[in-house]
GROMACS .gro file of C-alpha atoms in nm:
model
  312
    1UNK     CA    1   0.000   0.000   0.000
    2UNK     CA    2   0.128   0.326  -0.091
    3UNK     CA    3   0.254   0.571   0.179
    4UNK     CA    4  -0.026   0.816   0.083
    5UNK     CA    5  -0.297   0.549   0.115
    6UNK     CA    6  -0.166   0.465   0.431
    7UNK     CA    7  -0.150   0.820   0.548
    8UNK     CA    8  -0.542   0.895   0.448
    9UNK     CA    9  -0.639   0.570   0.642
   10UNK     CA   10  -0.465   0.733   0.929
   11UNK     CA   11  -0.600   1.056   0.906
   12UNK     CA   12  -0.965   0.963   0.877
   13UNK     CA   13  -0.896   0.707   1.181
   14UNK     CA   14  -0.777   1.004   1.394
   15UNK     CA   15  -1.089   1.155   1.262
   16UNK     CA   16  -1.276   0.923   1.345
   17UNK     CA   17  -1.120   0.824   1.709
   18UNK     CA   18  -1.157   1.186   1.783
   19UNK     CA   19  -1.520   1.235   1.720
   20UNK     CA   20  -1.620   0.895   1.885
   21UNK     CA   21  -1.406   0.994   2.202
   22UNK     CA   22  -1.605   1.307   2.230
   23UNK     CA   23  -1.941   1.177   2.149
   24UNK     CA   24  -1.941   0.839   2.377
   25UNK     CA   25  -1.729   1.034   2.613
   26UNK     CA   26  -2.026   1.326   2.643
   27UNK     CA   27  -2.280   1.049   2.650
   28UNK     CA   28  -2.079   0.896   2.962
   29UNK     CA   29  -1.989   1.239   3.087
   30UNK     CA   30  -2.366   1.337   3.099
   31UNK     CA   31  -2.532   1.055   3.259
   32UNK     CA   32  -2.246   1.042   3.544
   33UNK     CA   33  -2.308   1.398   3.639
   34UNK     CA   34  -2.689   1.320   3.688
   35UNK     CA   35  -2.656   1.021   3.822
   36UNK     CA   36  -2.481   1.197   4.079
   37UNK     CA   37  -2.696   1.457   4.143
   38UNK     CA   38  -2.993   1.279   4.138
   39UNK     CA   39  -2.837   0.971   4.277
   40UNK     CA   40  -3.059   0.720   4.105
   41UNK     CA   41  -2.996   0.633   3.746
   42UNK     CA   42  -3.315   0.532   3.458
   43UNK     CA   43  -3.257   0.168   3.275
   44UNK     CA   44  -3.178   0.331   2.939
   45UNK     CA   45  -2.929   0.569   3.074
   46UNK     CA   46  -2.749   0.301   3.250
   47UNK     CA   47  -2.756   0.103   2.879
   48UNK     CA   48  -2.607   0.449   2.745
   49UNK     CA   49  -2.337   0.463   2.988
   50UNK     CA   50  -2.228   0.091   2.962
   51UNK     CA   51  -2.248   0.149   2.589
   52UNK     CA   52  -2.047   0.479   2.574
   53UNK     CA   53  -1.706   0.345   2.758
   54UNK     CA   54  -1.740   0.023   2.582
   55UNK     CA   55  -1.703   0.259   2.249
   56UNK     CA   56  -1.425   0.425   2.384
   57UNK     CA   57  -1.251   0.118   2.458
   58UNK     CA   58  -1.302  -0.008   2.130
   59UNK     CA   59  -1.185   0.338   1.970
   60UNK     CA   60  -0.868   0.323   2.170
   61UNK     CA   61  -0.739  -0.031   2.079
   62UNK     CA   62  -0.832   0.035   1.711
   63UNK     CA   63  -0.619   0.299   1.696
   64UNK     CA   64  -0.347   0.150   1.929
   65UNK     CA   65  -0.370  -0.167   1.685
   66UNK     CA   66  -0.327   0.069   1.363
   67UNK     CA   67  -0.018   0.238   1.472
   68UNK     CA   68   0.166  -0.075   1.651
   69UNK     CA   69   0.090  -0.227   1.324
   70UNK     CA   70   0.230   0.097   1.152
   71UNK     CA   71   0.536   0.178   1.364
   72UNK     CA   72   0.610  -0.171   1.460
   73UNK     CA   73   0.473  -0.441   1.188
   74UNK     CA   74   0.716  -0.701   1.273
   75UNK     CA   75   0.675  -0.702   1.619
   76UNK     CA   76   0.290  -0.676   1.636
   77UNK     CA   77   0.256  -0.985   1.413
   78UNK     CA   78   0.408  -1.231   1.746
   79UNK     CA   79   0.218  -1.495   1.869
   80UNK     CA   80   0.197  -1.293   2.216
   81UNK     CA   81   0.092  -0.973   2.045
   82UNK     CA   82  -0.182  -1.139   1.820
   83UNK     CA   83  -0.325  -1.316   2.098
   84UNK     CA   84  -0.339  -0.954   2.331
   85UNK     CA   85  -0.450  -0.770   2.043
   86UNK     CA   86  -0.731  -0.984   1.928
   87UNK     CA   87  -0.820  -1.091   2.308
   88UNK     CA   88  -0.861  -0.760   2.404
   89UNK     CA   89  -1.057  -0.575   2.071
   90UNK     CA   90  -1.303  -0.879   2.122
   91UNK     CA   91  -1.446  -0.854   2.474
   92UNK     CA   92  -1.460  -0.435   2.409
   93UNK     CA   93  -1.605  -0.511   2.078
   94UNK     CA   94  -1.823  -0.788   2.222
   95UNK     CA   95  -1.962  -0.550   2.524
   96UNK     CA   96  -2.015  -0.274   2.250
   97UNK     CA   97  -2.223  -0.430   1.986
   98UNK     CA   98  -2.403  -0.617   2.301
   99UNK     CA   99  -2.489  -0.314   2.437
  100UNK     CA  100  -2.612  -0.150   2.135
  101UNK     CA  101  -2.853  -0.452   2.064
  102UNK     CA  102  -2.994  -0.411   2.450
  103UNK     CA  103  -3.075  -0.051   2.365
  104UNK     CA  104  -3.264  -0.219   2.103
  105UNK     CA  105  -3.444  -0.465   2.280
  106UNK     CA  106  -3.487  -0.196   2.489
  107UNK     CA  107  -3.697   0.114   2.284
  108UNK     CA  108  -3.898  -0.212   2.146
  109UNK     CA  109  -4.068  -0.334   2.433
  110UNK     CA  110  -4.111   0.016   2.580
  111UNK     CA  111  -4.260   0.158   2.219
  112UNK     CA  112  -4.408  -0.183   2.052
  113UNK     CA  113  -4.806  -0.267   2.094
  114UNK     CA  114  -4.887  -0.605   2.086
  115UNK     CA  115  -5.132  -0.817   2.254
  116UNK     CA  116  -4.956  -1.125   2.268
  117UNK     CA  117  -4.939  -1.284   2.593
  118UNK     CA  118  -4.498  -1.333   2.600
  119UNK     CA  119  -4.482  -0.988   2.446
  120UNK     CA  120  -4.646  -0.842   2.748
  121UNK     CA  121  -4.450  -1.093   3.001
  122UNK     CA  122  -4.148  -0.912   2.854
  123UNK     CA  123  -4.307  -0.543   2.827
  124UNK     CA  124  -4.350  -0.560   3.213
  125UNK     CA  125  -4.032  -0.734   3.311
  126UNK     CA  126  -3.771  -0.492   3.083
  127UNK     CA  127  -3.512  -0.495   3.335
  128UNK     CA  128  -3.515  -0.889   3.374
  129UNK     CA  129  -3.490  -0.900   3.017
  130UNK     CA  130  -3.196  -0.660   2.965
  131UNK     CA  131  -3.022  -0.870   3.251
  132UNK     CA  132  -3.098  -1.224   3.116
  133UNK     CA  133  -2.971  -1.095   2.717
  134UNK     CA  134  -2.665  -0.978   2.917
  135UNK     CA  135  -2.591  -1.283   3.073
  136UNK     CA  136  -2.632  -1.439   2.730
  137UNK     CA  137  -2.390  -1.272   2.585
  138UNK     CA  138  -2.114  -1.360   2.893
  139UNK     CA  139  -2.170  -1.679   2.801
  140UNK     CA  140  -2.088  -1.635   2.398
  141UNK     CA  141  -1.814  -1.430   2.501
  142UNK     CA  142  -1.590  -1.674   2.739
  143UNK     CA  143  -1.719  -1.905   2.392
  144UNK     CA  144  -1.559  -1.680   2.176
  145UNK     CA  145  -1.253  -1.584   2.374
  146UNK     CA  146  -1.206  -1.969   2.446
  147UNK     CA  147  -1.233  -2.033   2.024
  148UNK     CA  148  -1.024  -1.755   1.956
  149UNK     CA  149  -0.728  -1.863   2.208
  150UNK     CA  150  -0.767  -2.211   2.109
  151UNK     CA  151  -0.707  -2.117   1.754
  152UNK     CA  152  -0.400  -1.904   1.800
  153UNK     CA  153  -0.232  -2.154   2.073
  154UNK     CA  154  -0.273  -2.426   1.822
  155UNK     CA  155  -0.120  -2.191   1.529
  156UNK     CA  156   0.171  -2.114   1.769
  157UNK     CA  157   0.239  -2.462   1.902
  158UNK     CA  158   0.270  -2.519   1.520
  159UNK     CA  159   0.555  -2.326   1.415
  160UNK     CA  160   0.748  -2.415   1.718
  161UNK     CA  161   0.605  -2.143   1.984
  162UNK     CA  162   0.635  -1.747   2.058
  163UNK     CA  163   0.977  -1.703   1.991
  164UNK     CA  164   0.990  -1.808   1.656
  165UNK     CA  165   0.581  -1.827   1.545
  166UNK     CA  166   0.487  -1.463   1.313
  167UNK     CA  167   0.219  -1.439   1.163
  168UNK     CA  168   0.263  -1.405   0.807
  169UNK     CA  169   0.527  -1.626   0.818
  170UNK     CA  170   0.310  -1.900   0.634
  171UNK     CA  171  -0.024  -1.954   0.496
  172UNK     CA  172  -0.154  -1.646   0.680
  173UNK     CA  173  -0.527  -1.610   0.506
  174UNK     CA  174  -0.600  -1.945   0.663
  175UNK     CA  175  -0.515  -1.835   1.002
  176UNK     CA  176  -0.655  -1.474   0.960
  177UNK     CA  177  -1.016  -1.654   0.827
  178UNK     CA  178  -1.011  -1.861   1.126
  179UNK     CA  179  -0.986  -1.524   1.336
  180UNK     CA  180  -1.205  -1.296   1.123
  181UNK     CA  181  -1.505  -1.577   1.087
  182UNK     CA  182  -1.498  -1.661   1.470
  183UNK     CA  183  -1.559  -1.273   1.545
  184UNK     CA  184  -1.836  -1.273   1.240
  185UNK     CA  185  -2.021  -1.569   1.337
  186UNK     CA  186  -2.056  -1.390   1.693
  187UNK     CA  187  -2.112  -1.069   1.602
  188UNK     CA  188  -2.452  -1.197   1.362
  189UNK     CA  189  -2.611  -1.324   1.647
  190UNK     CA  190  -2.681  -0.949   1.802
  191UNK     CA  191  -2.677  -0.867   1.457
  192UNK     CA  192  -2.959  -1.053   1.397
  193UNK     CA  193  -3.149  -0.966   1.718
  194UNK     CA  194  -3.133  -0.608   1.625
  195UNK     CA  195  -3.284  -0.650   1.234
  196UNK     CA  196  -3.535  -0.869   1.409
  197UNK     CA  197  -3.679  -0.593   1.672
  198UNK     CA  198  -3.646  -0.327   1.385
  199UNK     CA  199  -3.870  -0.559   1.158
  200UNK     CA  200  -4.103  -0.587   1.514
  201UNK     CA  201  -4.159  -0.262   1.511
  202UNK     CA  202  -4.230  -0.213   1.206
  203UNK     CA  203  -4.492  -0.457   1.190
  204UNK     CA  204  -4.602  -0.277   1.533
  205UNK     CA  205  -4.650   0.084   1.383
  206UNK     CA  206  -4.827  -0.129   1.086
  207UNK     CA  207  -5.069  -0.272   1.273
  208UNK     CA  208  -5.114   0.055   1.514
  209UNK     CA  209  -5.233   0.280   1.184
  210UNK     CA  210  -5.449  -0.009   1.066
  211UNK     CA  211  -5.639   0.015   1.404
  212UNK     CA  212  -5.629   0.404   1.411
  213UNK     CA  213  -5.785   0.400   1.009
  214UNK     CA  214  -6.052   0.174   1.132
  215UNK     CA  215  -6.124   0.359   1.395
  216UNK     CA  216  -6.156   0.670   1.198
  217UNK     CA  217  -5.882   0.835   1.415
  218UNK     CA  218  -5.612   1.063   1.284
  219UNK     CA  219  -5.298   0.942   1.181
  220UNK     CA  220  -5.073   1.105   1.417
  221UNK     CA  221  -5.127   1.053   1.785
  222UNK     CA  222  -4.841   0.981   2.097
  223UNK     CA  223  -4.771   0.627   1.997
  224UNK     CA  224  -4.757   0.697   1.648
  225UNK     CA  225  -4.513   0.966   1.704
  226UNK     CA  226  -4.300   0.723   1.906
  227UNK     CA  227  -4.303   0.446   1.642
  228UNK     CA  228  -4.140   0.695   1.385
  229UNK     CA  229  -3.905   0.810   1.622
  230UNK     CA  230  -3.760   0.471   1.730
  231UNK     CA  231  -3.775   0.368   1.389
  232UNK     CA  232  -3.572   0.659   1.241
  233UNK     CA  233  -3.340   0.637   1.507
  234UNK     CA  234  -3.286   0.222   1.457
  235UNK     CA  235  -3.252   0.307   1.089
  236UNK     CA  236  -2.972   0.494   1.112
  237UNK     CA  237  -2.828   0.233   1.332
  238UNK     CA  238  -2.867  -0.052   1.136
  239UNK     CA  239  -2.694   0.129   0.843
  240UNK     CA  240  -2.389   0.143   1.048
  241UNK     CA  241  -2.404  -0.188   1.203
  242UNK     CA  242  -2.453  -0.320   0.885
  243UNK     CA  243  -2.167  -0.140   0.743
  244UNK     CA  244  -1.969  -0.282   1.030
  245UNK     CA  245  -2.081  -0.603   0.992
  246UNK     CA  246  -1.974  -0.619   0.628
  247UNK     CA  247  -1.632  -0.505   0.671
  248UNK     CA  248  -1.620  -0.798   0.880
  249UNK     CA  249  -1.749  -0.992   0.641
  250UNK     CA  250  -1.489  -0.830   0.342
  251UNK     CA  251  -1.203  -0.924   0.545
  252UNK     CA  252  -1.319  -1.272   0.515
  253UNK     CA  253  -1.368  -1.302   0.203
  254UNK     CA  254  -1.040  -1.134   0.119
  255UNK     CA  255  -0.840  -1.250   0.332
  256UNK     CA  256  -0.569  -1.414   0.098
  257UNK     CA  257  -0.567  -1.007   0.026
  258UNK     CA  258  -0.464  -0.946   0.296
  259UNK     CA  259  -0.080  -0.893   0.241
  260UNK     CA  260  -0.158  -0.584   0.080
  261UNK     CA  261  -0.351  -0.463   0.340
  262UNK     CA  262  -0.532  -0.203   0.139
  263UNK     CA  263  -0.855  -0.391   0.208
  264UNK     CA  264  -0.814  -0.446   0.551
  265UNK     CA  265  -0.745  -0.083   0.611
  266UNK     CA  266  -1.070   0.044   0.438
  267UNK     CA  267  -1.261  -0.225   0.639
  268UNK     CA  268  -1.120  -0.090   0.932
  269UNK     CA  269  -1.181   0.281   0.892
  270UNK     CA  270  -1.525   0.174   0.761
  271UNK     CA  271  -1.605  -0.036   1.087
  272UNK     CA  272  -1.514   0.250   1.350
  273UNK     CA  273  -1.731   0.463   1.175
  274UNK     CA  274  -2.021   0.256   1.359
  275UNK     CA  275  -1.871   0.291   1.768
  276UNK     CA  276  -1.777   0.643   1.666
  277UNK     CA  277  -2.081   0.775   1.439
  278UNK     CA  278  -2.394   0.631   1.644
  279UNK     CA  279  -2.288   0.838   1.941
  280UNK     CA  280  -2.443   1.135   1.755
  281UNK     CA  281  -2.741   0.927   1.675
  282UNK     CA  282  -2.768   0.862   2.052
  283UNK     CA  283  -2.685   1.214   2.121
  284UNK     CA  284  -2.959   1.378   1.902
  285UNK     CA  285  -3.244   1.116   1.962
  286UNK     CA  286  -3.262   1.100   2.336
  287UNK     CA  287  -3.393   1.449   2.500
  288UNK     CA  288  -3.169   1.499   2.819
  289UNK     CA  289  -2.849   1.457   2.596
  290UNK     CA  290  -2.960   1.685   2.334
  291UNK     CA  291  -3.028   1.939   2.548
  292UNK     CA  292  -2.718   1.932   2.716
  293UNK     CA  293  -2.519   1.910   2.410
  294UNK     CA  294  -2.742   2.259   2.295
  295UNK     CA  295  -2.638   2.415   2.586
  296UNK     CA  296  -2.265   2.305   2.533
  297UNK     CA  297  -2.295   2.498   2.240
  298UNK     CA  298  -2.460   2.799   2.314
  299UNK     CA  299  -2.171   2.791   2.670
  300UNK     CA  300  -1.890   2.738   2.355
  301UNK     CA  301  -2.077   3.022   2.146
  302UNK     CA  302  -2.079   3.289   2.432
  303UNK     CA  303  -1.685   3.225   2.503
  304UNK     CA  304  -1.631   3.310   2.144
  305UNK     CA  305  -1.913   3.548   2.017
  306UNK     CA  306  -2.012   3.698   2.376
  307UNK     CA  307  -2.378   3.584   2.340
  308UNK     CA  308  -2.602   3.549   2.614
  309UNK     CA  309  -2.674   3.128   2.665
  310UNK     CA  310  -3.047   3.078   2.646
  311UNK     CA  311  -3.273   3.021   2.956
  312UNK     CA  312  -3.340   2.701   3.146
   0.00000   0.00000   0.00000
């Protein structure tokens, strides 16, 4: 890859790392501060905050992985180094995209109508069901992480341990597919869970105007107005996931590519744009944020321009 492909990548993944730092950071930032002063925290905000630092965590080894693999490609390719690097990008990754889908499962049973007896077990028991998904997803990750060291203790016993294992020393689109699919096959399963709410609430705004025609009713009521809402929101994040998802998938599929690395560094740039993006998302669709990212601006405007902030 030529030096000034390389040095876009980097520049759009300090780009990147630097609005998703800010974003997940205000997210966290925010919620703290009124958890403190109110001392009792919602559901949802506790979702945002988990979700927030996970997103930082996975911004900061991203971009500690691109420039160890920059300023030191030799030495990040060891056995040791692979196994740290990929170790620790999957639980932060894992906790990330986990807590994303909650949020999901989330704004569906709070927003959805349905009479169906399990739909309204859940609806009433939110918190139970945030809990038990979470505990799910412990279990697929000691799964994953156990797969994943498996694969890379068997690759190193191979070519005679730490010492002397690398890993492009041979064959490496076998070992990188191993890696890549592992992570992919895990990350579908929230994957899926998310496409599967959206399409459940679709069906649920469906069948909400249906009732509201019959009923000679106008079109635009409370629930209504939360349907479109949630859905616009879950839009935009399903775009991104799925864009994350896929550069998963790319790698994959391109993986005896992978020498050249021009593939892998698109994916990558294209998959941070998810953990760093959807923070704005978050930031715009939920009230208390937005507000207090308005006011951040009109505090940052009066520094500058000497205008009075507006009222509370």
């Amino acid at each position: 890859m030529s030096s000034v492909t390389q040095n876009t990548f980097s520049v759009i993944l300090c780009v990147e790392f630097i609005t998703g730092s800010l974003g997940n950071g205000f997210i966290a930032l925010v919620n703290c501060v009124d958890w403190v002063k109110r001392r009792k925290i919602s559901l949802v905000d506790q979702i945002l905050t988990a979700l927030a630092l996970s997103r930082i965590g996975v911004l900061w080894l991203s971009l500690l992985n691109w420039w160890v693999s920059v300023l030191y490609p030799v030495q990040s390719r060891t056995g040791e180094m692979v196994k740290r690097i990929y170790v620790s990008w999957t639980i932060t990754n894992h906790f990330s995209i986990w807590f994303a889908t909650s949020l999901c499962i989330f704004y569906f049973l709070k927003i959805a109508n349905f009479s169906n007896s399990i739909f309204l077990y859940l609806k009433w028991r939110i918190e139970k069901v945030v809990s038990v998904t979470l505990l799910i997803s412990l279990f697929l990750l000691c799964l994953n992480i156990v797969l994943l060291n498996t694969y890379i203790d068997v690759w190193i016993d191979r070519y005679k341990g730490n010492r002397t294992f690398h890993y492009s020393s041979r064959n490496p689109s076998v070992f990188s597919t191993l890696l890549l699919f592992t992570n992919t096959m895990f990350t579908f399963i929230p994957f899926t869970v998310s496409v599967t709410t959206f399409l459940l609430l679709i069906f649920s705004l469906w069948k909400h105007l249906k009732k509201m025609q019959h009923n000679a009713r106008g079109l635009r009521d409370t629930s209504t107005t939360a349907h479109v809402k949630a859905l616009q929101t879950v839009i935009i994040f399903l775009l991104l996931y799925t864009t994350y998802f896929l550069s998963f998938l790319v790698q994959v599929w391109s993986s005896e590519f992978l020498e050249k690395s021009l593939i892998v560094s698109f994916c990558q740039t294209a998959g941070i744009a998810f953990p760093s993006g959807h923070s704005y998302v978050l930031i715009v669709g939920n009230s208390k944020l937005k507000k207090a990212c308005l006011l951040v601006l009109w505090w940052l405007r009066c520094r500058f321009k000497d205008v009075e902030p507006p009222g509370p």
